[in-house]
Structures are given as C-alpha cells and as structure tokens.
PDB file of C-alpha atoms in Angstrom:
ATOM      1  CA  UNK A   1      75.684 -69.441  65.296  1.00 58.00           C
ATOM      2  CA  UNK A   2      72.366 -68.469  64.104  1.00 63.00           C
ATOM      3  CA  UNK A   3      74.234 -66.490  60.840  1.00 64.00           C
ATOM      4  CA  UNK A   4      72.498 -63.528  59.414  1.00 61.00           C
ATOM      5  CA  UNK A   5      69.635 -65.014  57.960  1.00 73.00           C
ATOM      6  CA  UNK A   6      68.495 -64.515  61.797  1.00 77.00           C
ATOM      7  CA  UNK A   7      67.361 -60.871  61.014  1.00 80.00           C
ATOM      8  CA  UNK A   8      63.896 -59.867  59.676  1.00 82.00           C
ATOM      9  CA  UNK A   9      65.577 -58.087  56.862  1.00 84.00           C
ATOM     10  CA  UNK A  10      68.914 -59.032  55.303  1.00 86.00           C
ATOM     11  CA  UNK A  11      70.937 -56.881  52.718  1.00 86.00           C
ATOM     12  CA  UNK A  12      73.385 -58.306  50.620  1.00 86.00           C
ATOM     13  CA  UNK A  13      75.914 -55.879  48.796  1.00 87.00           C
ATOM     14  CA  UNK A  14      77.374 -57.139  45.888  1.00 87.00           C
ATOM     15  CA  UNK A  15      76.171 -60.779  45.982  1.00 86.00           C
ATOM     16  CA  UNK A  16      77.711 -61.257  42.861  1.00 85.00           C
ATOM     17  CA  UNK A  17      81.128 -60.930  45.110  1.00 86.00           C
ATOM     18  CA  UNK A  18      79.582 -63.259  47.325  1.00 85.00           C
ATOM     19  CA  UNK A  19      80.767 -66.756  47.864  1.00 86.00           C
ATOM     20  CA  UNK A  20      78.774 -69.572  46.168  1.00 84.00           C
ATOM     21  CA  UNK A  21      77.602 -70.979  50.021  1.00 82.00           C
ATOM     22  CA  UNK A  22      76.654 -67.496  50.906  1.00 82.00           C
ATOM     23  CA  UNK A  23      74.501 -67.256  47.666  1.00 85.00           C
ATOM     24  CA  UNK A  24      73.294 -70.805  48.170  1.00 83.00           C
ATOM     25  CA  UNK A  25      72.235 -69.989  51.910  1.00 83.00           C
ATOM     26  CA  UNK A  26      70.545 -66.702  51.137  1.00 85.00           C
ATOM     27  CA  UNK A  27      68.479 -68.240  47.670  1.00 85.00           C
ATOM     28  CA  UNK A  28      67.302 -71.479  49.982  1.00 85.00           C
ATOM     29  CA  UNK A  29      66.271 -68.933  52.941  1.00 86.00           C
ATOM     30  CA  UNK A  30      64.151 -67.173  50.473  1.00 85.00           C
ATOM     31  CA  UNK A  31      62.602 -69.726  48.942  1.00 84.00           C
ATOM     32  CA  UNK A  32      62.455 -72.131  51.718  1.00 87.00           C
ATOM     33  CA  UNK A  33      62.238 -69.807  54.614  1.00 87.00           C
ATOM     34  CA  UNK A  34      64.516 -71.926  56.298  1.00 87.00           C
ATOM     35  CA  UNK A  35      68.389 -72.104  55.944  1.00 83.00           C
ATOM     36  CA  UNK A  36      70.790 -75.359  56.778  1.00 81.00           C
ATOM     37  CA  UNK A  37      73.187 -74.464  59.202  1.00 78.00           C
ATOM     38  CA  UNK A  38      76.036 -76.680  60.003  1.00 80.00           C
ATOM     39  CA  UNK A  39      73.613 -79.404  59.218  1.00 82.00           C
ATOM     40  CA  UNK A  40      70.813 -77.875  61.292  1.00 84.00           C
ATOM     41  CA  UNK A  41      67.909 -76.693  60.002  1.00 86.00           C
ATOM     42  CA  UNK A  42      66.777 -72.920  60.976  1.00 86.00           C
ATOM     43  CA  UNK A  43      63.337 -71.322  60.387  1.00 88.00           C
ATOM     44  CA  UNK A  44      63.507 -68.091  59.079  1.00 86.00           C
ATOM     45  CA  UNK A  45      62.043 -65.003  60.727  1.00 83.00           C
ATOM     46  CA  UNK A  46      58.854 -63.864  59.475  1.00 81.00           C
ATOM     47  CA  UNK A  47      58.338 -61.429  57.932  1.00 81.00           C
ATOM     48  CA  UNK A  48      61.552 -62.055  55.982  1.00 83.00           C
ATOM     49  CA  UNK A  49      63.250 -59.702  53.288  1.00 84.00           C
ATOM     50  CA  UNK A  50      66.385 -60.134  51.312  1.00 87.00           C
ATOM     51  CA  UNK A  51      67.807 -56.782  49.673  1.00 89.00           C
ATOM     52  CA  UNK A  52      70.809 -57.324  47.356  1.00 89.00           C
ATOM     53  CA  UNK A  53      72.708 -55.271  45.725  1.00 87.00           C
ATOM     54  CA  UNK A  54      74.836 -56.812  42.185  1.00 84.00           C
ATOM     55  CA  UNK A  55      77.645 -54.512  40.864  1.00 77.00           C
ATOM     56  CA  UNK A  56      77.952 -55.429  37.292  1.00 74.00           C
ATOM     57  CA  UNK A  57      81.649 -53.679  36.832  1.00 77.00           C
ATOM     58  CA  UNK A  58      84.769 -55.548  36.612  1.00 74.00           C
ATOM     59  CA  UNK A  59      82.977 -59.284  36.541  1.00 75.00           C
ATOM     60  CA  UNK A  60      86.690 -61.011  37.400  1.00 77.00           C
ATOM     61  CA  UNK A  61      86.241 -63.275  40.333  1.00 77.00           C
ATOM     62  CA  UNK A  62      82.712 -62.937  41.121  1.00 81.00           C
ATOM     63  CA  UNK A  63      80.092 -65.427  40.970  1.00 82.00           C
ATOM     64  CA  UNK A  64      76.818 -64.236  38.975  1.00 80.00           C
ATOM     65  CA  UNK A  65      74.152 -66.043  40.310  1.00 81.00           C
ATOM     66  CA  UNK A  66      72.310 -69.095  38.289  1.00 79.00           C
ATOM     67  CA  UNK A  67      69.709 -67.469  35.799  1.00 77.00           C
ATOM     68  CA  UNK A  68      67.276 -69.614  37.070  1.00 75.00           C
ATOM     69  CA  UNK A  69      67.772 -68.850  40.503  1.00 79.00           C
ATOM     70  CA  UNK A  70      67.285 -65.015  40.110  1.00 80.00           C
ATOM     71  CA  UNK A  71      63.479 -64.871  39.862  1.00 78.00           C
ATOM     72  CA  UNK A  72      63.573 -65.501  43.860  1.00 82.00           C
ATOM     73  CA  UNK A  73      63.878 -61.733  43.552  1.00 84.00           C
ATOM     74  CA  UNK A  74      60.812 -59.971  43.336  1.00 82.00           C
ATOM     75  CA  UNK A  75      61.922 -56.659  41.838  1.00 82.00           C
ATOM     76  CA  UNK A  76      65.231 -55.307  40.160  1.00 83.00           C
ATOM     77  CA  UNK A  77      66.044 -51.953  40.353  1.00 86.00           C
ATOM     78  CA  UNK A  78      68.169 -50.307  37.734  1.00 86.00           C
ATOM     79  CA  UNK A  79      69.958 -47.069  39.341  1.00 85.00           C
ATOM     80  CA  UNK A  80      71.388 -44.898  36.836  1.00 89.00           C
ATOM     81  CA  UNK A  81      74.326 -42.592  37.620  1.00 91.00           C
ATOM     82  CA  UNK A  82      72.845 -38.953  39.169  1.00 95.00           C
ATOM     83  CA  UNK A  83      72.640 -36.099  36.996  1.00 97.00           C
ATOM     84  CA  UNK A  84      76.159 -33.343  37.252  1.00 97.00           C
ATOM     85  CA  UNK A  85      73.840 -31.357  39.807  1.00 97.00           C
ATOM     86  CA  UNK A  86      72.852 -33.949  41.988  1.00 97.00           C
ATOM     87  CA  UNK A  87      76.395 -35.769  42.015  1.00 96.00           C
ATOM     88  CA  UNK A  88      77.528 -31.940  43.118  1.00 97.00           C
ATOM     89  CA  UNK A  89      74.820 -32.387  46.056  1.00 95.00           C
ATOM     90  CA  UNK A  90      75.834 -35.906  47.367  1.00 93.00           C
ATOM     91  CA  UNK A  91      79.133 -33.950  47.624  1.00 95.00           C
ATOM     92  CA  UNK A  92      78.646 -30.929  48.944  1.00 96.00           C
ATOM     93  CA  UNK A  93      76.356 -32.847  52.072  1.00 91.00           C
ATOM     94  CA  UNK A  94      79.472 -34.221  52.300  1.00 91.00           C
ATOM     95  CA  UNK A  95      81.510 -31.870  52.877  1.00 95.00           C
ATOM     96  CA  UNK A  96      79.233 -29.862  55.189  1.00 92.00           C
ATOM     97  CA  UNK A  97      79.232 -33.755  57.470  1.00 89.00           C
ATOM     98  CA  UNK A  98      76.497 -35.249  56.212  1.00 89.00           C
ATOM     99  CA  UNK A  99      77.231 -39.281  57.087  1.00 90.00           C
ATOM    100  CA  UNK A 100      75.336 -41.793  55.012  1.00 86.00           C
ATOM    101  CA  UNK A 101      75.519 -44.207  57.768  1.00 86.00           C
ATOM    102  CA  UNK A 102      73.430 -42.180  60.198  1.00 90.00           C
ATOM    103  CA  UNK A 103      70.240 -42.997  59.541  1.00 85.00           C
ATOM    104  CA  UNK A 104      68.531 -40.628  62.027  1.00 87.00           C
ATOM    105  CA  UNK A 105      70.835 -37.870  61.512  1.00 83.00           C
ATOM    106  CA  UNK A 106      69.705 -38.177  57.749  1.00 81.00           C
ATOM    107  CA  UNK A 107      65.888 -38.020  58.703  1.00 85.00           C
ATOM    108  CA  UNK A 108      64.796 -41.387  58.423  1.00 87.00           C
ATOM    109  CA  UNK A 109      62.624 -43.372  60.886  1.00 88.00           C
ATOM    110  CA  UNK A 110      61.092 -46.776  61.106  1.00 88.00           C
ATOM    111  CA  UNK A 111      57.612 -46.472  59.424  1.00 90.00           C
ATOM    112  CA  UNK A 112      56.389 -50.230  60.400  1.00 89.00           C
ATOM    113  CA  UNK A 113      58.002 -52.184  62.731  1.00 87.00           C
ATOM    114  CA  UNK A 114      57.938 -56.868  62.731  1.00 86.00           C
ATOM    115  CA  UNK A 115      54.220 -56.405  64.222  1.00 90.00           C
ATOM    116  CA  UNK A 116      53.248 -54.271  61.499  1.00 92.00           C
ATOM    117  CA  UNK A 117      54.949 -55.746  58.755  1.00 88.00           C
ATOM    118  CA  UNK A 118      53.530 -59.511  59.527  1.00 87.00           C
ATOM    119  CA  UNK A 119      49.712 -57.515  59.817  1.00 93.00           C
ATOM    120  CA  UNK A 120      50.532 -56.123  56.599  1.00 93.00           C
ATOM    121  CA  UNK A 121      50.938 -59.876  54.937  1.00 90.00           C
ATOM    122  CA  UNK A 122      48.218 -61.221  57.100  1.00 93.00           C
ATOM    123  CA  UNK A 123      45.828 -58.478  55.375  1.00 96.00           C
ATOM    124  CA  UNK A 124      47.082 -58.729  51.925  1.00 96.00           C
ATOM    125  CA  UNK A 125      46.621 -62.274  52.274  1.00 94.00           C
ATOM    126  CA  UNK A 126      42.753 -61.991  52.286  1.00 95.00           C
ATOM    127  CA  UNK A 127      43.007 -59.506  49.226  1.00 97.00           C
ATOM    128  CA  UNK A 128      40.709 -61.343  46.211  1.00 96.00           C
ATOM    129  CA  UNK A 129      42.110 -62.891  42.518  1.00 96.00           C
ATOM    130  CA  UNK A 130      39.233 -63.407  40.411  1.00 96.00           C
ATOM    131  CA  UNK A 131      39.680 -66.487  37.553  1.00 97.00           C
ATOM    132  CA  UNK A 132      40.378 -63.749  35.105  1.00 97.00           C
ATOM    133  CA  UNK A 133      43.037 -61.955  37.116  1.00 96.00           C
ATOM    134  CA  UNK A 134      44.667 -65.826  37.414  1.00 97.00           C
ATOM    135  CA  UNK A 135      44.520 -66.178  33.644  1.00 97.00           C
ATOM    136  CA  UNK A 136      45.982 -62.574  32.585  1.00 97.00           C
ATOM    137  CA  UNK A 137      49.013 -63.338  34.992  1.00 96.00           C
ATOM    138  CA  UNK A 138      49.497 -66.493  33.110  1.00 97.00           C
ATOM    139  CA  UNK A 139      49.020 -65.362  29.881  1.00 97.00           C
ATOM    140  CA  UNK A 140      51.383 -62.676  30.514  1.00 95.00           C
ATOM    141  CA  UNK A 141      54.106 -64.810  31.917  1.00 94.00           C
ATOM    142  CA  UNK A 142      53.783 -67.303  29.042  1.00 96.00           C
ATOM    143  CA  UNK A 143      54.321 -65.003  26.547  1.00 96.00           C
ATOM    144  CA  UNK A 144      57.644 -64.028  28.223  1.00 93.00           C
ATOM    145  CA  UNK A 145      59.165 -67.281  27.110  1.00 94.00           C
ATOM    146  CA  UNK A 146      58.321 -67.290  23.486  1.00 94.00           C
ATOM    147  CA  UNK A 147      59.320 -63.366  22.834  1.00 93.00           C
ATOM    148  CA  UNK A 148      62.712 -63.236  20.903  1.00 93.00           C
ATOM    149  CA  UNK A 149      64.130 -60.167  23.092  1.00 92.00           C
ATOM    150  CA  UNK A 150      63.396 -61.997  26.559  1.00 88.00           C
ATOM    151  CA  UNK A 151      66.314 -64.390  27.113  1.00 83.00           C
ATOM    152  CA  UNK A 152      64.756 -66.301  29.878  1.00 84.00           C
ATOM    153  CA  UNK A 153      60.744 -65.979  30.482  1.00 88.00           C
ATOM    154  CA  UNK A 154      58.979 -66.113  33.968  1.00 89.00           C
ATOM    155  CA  UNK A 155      58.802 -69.145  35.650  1.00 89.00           C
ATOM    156  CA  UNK A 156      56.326 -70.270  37.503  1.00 91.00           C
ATOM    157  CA  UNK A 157      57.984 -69.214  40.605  1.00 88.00           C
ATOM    158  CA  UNK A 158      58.394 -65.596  38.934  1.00 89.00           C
ATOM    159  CA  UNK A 159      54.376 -65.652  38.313  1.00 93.00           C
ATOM    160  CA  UNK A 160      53.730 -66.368  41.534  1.00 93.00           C
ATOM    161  CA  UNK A 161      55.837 -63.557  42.608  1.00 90.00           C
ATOM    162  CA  UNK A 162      54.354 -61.264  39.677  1.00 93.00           C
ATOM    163  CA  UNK A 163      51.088 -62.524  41.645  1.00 95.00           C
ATOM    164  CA  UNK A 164      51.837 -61.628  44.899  1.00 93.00           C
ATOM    165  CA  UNK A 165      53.072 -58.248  44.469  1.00 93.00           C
ATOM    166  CA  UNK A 166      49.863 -57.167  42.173  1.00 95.00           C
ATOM    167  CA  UNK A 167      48.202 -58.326  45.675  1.00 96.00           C
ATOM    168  CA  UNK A 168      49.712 -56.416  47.634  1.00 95.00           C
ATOM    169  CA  UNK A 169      49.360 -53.058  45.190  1.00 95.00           C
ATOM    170  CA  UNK A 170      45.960 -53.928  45.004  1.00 97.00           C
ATOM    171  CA  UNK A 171      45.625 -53.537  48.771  1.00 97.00           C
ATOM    172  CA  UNK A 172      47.823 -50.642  49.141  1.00 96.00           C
ATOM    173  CA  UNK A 173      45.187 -48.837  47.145  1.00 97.00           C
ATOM    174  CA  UNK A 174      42.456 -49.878  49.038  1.00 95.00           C
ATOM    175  CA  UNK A 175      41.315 -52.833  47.191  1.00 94.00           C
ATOM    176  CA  UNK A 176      40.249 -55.675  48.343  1.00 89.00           C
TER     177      UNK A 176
END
C-alpha cells in the first residue's frame, strides 16, 4: 500500500500520540521526499506538505519527537484558548448545525490546486538572495545557539528553512 504519505498534503493530529514508525516515516518523507515502505522506496508527491498538530496535555504514553528532528517543521503555531465570546460562538454555530467537517458548507474552497502549487515553487525558486541576505540568515541563526534562553539554536537545516520561507515572502510581495 502506497500509505498516506501518497497525498500532496498530509495532516498529522497529535503526532506526539503517534507511534515512533509513524513519526519516523513522516520526518524521512519530509526531509527525504521519499518514504521506505515495506522495504520499498516511494517518491513523494510534489508539492508535498506535512501539517501536524502536538497536544502538549497529559504527556503519559506519547512519544515527543527528537529535538533535533523538529526543525523539519517550518513554522509552529501557538493557538491560545478563544476569548469567553468567541468560545460562546464556536457553540452557538453549533447548535444552530454548523459541522466543522463540512468544508463547503463552512465557506471554504480550494484557492490553488497541485498545478498551481508546484508553479508557485517553480517561481519562488527564481526569487534572488544577495551575499548579504546569505550572511544576515547566518548570523541570525548562529546567534540562536549561543543565547542563554534558546535551548536548542537553528541548525543548518532550520536556516535553510528560515531561508526558504523569507523566499517565498519575498515573492508573495512582489519581489523578485
């Protein structure tokens, strides 16, 4: 079986809850673009996303991933709880049949599709770096790893993310 990694984009909820060869599968698809299946070797589809969600209550029986391993994720999102008034919202769409599961009913619709997405790349792909631009990202990075209140700095792998994403702001603004 081809497995989930198969789809353009793959969410994982609660990888912490996720077994060890799940987490090892998704973290070599996303560096690698390829996962080992059953000894086989499949490509990943490109473009190719992982979304992950990590609940960080009640830690028993759950496998945080390596610390090393989480730079493969580009961005973390902290979601605080909603404010009284919006938590009374969420509820009261609820009660009137609101269903978080339909998408459509809830207004949303595909804004790219794989075409578009893999155009995207292609085109932020050609956006510049000047030798400067290289040198701030690395000077920033660096001084992630001597600062007491940073645990763990960037890695490499982290600047080259840092990199990639100040890319591809750069040419969703028009830059080039």
């Amino acid at each position: 079986h081809a497995g989930p990694v198969s789809a353009v984009i793959v969410r994982a909820d609660e990888i912490n809850r996720a077994p060890p060869k799940t987490q090892s599968a998704l973290l070599e698809v996303m560096e690698e673009a390829q996962v080992t299946v059953d000894g086989v070797r499949r490509p990943a589809p490109q473009p190719f996303m992982v979304i992950a969600t990590q609940n960080p209550v009640e830690q028993a029986g759950t496998y945080p991933l390596p610390e090393a391993q989480l730079d493969r994720f580009l961005l973390k999102l902290v979601l605080p709880l909603p404010e009284r008034a919006q938590e009374i919202e969420v509820l009261s769409r609820h009660t009137s049949g609101f269903d978080p599961r339909d998408l459509l009913s809830a207004g949303l619709r595909a804004v790219a599709g794989v075409q578009e997405l893999a155009q995207a790349r292609a085109q932020v792909s050609t956006v510049g770096v000047t030798p400067e631009v290289l040198a701030y990202v690395v000077d920033l990075v660096r001084a992630t790893r001597s600062m007491p209140s940073v645990a763990l700095g960037v890695s490499p792998r982290g600047a080259t993310a840092l990199l990639a994403a100040s890319r591809a702001w750069a040419w969703l603004a028009g830059r080039s």
